[in-house]
mmCIF file of C-alpha atoms in Angstrom:
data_model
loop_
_atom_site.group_PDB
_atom_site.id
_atom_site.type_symbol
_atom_site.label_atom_id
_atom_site.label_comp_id
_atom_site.label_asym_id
_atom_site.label_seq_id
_atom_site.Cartn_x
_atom_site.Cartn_y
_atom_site.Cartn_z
ATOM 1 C CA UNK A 26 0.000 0.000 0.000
ATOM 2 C CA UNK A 27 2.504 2.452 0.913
ATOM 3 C CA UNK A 28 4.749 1.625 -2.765
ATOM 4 C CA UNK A 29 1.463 2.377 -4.349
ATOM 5 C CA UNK A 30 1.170 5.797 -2.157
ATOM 6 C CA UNK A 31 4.342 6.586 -3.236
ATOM 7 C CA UNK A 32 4.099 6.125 -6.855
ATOM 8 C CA UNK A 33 0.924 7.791 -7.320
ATOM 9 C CA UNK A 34 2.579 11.184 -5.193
ATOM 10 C CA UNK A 35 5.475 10.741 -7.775
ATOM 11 C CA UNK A 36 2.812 10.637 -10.624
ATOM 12 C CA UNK A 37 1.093 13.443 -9.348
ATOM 13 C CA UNK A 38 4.396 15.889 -8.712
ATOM 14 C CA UNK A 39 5.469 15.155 -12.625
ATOM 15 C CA UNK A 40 1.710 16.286 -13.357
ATOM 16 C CA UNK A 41 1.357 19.370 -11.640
ATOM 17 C CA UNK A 42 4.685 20.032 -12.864
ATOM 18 C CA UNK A 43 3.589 19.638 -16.677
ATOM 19 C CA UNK A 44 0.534 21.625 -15.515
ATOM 20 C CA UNK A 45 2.077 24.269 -14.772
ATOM 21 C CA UNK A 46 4.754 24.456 -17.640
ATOM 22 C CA UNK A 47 1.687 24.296 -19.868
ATOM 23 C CA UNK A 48 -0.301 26.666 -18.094
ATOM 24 C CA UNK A 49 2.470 29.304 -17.763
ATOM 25 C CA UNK A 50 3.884 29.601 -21.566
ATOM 26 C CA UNK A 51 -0.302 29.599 -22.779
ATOM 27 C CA UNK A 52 -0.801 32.456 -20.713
ATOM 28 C CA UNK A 53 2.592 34.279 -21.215
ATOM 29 C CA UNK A 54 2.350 33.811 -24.874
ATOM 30 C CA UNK A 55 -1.447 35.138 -25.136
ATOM 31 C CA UNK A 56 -1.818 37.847 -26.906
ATOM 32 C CA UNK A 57 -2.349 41.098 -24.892
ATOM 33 C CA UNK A 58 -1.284 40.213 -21.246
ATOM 34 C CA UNK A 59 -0.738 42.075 -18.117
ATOM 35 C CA UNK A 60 0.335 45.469 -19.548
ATOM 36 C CA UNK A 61 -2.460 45.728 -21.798
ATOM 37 C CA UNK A 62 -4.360 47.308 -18.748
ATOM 38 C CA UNK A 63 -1.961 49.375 -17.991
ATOM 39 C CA UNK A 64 -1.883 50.494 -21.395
ATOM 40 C CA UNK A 65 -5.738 52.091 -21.205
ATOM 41 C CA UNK A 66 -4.457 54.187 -18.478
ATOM 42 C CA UNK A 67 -4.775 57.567 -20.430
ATOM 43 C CA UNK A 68 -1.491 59.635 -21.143
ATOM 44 C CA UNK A 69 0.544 56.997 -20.219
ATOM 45 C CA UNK A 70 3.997 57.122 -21.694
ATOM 46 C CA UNK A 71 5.944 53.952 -22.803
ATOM 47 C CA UNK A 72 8.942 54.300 -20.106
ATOM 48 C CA UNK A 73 6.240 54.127 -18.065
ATOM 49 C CA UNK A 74 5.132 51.424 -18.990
ATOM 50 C CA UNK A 75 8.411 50.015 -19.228
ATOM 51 C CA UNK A 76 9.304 50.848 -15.673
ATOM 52 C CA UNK A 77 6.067 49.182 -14.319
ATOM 53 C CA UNK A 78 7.358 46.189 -16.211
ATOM 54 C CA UNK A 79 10.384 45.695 -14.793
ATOM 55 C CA UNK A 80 8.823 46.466 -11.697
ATOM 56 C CA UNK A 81 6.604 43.410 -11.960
ATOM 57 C CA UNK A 82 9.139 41.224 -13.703
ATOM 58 C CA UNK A 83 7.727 41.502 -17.133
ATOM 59 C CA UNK A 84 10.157 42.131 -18.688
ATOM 60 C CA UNK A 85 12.592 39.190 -18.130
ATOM 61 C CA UNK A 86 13.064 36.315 -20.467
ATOM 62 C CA UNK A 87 9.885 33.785 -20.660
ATOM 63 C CA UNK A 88 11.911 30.662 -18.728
ATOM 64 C CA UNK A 89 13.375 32.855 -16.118
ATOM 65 C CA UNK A 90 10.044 34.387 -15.184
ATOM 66 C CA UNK A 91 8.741 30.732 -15.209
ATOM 67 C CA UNK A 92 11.694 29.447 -12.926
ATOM 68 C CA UNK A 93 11.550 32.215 -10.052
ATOM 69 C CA UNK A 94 7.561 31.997 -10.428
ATOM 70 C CA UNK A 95 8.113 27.866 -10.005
ATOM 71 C CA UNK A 96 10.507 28.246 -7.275
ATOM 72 C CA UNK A 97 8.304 30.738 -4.879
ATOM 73 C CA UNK A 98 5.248 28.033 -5.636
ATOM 74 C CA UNK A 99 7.644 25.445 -3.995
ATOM 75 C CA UNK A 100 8.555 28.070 -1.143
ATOM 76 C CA UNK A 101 4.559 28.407 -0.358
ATOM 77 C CA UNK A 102 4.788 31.649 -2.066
ATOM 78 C CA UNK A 103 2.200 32.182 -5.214
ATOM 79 C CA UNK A 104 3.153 35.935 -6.032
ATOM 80 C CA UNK A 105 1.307 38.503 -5.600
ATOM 81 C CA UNK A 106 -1.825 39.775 -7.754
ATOM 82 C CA UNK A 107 -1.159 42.705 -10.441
ATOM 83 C CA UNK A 108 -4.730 44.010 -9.243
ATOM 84 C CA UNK A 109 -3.964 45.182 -5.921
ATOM 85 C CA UNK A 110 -0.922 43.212 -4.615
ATOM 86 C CA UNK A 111 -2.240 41.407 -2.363
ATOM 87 C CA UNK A 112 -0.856 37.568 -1.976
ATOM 88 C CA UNK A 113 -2.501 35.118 -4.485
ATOM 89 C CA UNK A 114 -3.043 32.251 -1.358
ATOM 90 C CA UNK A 115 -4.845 35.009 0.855
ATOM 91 C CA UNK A 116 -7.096 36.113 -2.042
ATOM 92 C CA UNK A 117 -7.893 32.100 -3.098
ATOM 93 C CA UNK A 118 -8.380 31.661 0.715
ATOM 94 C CA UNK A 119 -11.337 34.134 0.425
ATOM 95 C CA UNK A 120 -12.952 32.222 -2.212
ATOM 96 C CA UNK A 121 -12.578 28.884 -1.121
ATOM 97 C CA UNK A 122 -15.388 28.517 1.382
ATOM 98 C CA UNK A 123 -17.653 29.336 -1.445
ATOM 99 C CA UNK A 124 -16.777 27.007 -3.596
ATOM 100 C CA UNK A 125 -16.158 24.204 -1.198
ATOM 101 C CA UNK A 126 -19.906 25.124 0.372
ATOM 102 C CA UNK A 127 -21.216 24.963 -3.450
ATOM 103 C CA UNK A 128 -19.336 21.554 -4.431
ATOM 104 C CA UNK A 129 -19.901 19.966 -1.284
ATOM 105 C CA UNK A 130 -23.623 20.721 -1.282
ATOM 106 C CA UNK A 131 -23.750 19.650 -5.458
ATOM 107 C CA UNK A 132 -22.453 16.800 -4.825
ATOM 108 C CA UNK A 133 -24.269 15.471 -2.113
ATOM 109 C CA UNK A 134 -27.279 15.912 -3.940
ATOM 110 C CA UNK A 135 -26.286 14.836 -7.301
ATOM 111 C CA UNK A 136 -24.968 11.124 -5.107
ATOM 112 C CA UNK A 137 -28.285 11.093 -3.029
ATOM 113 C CA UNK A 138 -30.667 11.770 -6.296
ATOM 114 C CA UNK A 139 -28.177 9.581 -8.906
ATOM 115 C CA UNK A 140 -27.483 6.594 -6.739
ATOM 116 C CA UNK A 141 -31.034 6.356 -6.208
ATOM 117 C CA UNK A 142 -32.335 6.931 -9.755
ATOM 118 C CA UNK A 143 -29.542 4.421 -11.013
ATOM 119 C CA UNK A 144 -30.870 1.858 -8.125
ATOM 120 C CA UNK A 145 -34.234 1.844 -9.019
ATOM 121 C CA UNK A 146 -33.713 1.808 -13.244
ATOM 122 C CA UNK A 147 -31.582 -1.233 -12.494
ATOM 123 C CA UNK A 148 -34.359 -3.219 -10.827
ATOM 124 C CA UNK A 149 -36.832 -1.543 -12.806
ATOM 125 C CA UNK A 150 -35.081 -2.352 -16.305
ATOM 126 C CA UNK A 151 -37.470 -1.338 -19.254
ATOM 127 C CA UNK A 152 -39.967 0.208 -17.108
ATOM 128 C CA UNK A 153 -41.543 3.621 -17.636
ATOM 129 C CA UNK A 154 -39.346 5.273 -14.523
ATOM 130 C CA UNK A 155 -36.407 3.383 -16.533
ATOM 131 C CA UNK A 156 -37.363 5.268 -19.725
ATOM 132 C CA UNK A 157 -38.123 8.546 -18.036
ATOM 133 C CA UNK A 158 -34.521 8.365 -16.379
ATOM 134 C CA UNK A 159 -32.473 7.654 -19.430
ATOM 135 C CA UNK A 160 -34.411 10.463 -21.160
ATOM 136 C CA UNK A 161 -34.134 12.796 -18.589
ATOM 137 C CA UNK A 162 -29.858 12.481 -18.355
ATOM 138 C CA UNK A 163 -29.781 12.654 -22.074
ATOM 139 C CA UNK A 164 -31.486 16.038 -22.100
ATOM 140 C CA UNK A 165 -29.464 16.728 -18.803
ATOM 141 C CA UNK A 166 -26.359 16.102 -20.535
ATOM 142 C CA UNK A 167 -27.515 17.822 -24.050
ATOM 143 C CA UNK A 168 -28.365 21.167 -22.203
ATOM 144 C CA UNK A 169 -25.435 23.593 -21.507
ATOM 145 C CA UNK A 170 -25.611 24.437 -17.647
ATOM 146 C CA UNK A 171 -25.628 27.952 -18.275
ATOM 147 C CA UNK A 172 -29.267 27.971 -19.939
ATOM 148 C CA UNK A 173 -30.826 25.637 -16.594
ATOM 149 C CA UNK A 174 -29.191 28.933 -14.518
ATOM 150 C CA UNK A 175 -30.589 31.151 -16.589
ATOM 151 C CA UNK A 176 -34.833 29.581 -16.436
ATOM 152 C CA UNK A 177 -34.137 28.824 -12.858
ATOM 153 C CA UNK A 178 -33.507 32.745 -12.308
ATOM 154 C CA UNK A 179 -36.455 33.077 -14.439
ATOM 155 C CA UNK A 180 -38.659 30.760 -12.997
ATOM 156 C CA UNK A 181 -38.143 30.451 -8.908
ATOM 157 C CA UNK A 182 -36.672 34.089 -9.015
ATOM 158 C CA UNK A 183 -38.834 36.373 -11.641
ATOM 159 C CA UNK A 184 -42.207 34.943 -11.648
ATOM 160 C CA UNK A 185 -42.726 33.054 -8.622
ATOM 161 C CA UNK A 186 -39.835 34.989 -6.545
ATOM 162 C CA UNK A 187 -39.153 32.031 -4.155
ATOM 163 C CA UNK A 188 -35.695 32.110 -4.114
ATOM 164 C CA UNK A 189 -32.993 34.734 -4.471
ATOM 165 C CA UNK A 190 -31.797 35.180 -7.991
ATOM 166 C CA UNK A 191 -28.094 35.386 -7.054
ATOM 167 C CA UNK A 192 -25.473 36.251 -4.689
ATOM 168 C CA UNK A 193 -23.981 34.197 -1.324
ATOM 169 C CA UNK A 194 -25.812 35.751 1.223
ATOM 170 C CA UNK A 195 -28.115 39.116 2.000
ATOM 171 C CA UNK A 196 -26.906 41.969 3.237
ATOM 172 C CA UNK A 197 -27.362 42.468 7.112
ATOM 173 C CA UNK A 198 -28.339 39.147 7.466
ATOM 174 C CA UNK A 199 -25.437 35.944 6.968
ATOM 175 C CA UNK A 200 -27.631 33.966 8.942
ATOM 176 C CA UNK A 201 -27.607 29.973 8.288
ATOM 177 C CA UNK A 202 -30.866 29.897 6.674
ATOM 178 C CA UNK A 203 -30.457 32.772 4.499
ATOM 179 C CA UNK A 204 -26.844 30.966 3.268
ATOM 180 C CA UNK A 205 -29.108 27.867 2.413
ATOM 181 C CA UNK A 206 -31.601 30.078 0.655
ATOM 182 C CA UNK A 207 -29.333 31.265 -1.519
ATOM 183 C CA UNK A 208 -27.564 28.112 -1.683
ATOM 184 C CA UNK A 209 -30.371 25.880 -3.275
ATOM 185 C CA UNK A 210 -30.768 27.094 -6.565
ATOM 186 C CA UNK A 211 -27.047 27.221 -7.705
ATOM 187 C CA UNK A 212 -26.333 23.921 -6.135
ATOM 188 C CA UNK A 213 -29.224 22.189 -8.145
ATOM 189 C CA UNK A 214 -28.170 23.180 -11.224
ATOM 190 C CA UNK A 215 -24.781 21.858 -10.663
ATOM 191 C CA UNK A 216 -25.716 19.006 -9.457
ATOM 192 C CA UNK A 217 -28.027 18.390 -12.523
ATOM 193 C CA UNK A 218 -25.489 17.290 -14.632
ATOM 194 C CA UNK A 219 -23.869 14.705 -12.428
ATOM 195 C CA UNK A 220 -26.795 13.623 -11.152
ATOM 196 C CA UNK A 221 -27.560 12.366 -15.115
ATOM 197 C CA UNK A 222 -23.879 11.052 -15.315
ATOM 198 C CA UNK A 223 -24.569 9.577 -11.486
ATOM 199 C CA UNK A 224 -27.454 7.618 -12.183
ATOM 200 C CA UNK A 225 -26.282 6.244 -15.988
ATOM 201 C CA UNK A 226 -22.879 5.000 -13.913
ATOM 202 C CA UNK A 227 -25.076 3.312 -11.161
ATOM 203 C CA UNK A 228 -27.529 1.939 -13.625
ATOM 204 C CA UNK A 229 -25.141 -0.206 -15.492
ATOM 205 C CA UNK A 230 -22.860 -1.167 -12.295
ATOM 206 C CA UNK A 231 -25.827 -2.280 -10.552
ATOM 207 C CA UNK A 232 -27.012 -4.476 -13.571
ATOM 208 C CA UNK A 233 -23.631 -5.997 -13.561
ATOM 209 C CA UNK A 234 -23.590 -6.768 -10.021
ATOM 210 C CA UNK A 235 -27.227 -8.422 -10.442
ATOM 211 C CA UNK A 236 -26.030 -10.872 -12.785
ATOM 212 C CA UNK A 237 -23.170 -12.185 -10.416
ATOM 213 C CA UNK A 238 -23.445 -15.722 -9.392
ATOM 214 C CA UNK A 239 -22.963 -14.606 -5.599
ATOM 215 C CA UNK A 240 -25.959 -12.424 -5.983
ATOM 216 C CA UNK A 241 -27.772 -15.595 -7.515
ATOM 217 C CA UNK A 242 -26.854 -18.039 -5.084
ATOM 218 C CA UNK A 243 -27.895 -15.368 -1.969
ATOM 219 C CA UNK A 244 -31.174 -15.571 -3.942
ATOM 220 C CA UNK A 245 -31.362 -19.468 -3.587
ATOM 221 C CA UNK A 246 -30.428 -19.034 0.311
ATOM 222 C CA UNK A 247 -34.210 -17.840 0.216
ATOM 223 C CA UNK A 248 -33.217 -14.300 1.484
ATOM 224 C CA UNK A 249 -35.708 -11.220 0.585
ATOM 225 C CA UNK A 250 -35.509 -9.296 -2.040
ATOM 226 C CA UNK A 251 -34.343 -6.298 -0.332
ATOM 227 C CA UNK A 252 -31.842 -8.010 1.769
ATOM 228 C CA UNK A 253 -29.846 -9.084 -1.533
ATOM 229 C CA UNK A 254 -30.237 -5.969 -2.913
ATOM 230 C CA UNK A 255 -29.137 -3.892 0.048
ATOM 231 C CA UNK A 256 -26.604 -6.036 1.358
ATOM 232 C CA UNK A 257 -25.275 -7.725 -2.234
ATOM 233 C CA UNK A 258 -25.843 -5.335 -4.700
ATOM 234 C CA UNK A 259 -25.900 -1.957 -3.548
ATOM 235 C CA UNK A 260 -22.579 -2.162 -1.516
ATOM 236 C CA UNK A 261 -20.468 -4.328 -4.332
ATOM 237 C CA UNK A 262 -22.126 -1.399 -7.282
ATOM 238 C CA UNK A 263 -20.678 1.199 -5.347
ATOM 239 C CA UNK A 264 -17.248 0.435 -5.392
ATOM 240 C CA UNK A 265 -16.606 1.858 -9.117
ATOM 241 C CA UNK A 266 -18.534 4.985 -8.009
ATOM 242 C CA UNK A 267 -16.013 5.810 -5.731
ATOM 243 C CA UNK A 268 -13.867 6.107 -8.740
ATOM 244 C CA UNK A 269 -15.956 8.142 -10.292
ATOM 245 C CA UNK A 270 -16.487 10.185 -7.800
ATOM 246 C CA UNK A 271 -13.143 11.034 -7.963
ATOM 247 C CA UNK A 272 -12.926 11.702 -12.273
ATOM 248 C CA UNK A 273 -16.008 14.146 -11.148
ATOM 249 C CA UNK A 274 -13.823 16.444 -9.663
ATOM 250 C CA UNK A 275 -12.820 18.225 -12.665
ATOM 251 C CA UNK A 276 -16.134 18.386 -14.136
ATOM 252 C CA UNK A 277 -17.468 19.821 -11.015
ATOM 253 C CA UNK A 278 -14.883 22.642 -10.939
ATOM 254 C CA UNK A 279 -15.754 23.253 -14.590
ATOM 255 C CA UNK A 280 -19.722 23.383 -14.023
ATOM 256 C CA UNK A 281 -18.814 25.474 -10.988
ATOM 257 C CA UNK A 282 -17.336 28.307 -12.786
ATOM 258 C CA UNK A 283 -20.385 28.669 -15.296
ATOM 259 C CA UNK A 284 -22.689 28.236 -12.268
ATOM 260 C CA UNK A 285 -20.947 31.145 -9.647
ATOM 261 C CA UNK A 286 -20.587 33.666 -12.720
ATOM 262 C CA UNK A 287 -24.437 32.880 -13.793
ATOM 263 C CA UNK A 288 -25.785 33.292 -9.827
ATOM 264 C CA UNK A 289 -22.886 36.002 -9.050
ATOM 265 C CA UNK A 290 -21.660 33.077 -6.606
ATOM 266 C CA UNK A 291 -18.196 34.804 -4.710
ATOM 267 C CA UNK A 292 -16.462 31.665 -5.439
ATOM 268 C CA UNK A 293 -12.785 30.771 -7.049
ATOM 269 C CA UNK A 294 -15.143 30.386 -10.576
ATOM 270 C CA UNK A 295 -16.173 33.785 -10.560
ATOM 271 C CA UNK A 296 -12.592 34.741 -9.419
ATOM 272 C CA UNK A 297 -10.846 33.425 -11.950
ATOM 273 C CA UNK A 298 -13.333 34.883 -14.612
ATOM 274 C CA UNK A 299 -12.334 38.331 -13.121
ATOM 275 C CA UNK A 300 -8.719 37.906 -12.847
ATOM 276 C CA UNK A 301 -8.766 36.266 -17.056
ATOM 277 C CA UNK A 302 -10.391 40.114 -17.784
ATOM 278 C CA UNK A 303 -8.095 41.746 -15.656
ATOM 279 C CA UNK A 304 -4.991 39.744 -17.031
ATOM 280 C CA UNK A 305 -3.962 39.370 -13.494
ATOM 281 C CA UNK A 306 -1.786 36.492 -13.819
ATOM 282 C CA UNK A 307 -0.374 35.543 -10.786
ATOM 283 C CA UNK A 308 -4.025 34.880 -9.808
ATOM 284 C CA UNK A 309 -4.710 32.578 -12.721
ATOM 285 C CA UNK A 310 -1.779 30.497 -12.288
ATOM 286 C CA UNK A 311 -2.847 30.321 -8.325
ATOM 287 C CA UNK A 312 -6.010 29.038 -9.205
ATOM 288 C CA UNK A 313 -5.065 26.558 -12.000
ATOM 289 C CA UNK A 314 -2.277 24.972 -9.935
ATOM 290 C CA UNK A 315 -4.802 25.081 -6.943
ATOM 291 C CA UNK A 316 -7.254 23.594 -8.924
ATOM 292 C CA UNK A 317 -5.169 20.928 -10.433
ATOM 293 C CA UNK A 318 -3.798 19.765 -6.791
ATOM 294 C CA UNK A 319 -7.680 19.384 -5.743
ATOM 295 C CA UNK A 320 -8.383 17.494 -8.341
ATOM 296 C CA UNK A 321 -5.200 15.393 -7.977
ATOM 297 C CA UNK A 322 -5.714 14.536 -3.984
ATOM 298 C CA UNK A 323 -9.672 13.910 -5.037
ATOM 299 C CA UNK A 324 -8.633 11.294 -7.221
ATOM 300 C CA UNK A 325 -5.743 9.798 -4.513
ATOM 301 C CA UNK A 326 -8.092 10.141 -1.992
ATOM 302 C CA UNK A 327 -11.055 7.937 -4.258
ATOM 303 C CA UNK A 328 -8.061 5.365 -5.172
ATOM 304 C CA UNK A 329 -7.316 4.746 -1.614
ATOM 305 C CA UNK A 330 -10.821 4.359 -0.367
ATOM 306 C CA UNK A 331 -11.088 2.224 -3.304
ATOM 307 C CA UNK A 332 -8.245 -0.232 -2.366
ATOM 308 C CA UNK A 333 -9.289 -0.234 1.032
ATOM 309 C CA UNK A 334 -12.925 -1.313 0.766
ATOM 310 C CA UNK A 335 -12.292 -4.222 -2.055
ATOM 311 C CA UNK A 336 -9.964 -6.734 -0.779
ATOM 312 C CA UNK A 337 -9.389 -7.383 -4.496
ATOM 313 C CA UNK A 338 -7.317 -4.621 -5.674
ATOM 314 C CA UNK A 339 -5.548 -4.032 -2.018
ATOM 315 C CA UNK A 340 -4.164 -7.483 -2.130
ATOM 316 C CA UNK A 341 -3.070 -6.988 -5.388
#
């Protein structure tokens, strides 16, 4: 176990390293960058804006930049942001709650509601809630998240006005209920989408599992119904979800940015939306390499539960 532990950190330092090589010369060859703001500034002179380049390092060669930027990420320090100087880790500290509160909560629901849905199709094969279910994730999957956002707002916020159209909180208040209030709508609609991809995952692993001979020969043993299912099926489906749960990660970060900028969400989505129109890159490279690390411990984290409820791959 630890040799595997090992390996994968190994796997996962050359990775954030090519990450960040890639992520670094896209940005720095972009057209435009940082001093394009600067530029707008009117009556600015070019020495000035050569001085605030060399100021902020600008003005170095590409690979140096990318080897005292690489160095101070090692160190624990991420730079500092072009916007207002403040340090990159403090200003993705102030974001991350959000998120985390709007992931957490997505994907709670998008487990509950999927691993149900996928339960019931299984056992239910060719009925109507089977049909209704594998309709229902292909037009969930069809449908850019964006557009459910956008006839939520319209629909619970416009014309009925039960829920807040965007935003983290009210002003004044910051109570627990008003942080759920304002928490429901953005978390559905991210949680749409995986609950489609959820359920479809379920659905087959359950069928697979139903068609073991262990789950045939519990049958024989005269137990109920729901015994084998709970006790046979359910637990020995679950084990690829874990998996999955893990290659969700980056799909929930992705949904996540679409959903904070369409419900004004204060979150590192909306933040790094911001920071792309501000060319603020010390910012975006904080949040890519931040992002890629979550993503890379999500999926550790899902291999190791993994190995350590089935027997089968831990022995091996």
């Amino acid at each position: 176990m630890l040799r595997f532990l090992m390996g994968r950190l190994g796997q996962s330092l050359v990775l954030l390293f090519i990450v960040s090589l890639i992520g670094f010369s896209v940005l720095m060859l972009a057209p435009g960058g940082p001093m394009s703001q600067f530029a707008l500034t009117p009556g600015i002179s070019k020495a000035e804006l050569d001085k605030i380049a060399a100021q902020m390092g600008l003005d170095r060669p590409i690979l140096v930049q990318y080897a005292d930027w690489l160095w101070g990420l090692v160190r624990g320090d991420w730079g500092k942001s072009f916007r207002d100087g403040r340090p990159v880790l403090e200003i993705i500290g102030g974001h991350l709650f959000a998120t985390l509160l709007l992931m957490g909560s997505s994907t709670a629901i998008a487990v509950a509601l999927g691993t149900w849905i996928g339960i019931k199709g299984a056992v239910k094969r060719y009925s109507i809630f089977d049909y209704a279910a594998t309709v229902g994730a292909m037009v969930a999957l069809s449908i850019p998240t964006f557009w459910f956002g956008l006839v939520a707002i319209y629909l619970f916020s416009l014309r009925l006005g039960w829920l807040p159209a965007g935003n983290m909180y009210t002003i004044g208040d910051q109570s627990v209920l008003d942080y759920l209030h304002h928490l429901i709508m953005p978390s559905m609609v991210l949680a749409l989408v995986n609950v489609a991809i959820w359920s479809r995952y379920m659905r087959t692993a359950t069928l697979e599992v139903i068609n073991q001979d262990f789950v045939k020969t519990a049958r024989a043993k005269g137990l109920s119904p729901r015994r084998v299912l709970m006790k046979h099926v359910v637990g020995n489906a679950l084990i690829p979800m874990i998996t999955l749960a893990g290659l969700q990660l980056p799909t929930l970060l992705g949904g996540a940015l679409v959903t904070e900028t369409v419900f004004t969400w204060p979150g590192m989505g909306r933040l790094f939306l911001d920071s792309l129109g501000y060319s603020d890159y010390p910012v975006i490279m904080g949040l890519l390499m931040f992002s890629a690390i979550l993503v890379i411990i999500g999926n550790l984290a899902a291999d190791l539960v993994t190995a350590f409820v089935d027997p089968r791959i831990r022995l091996a």
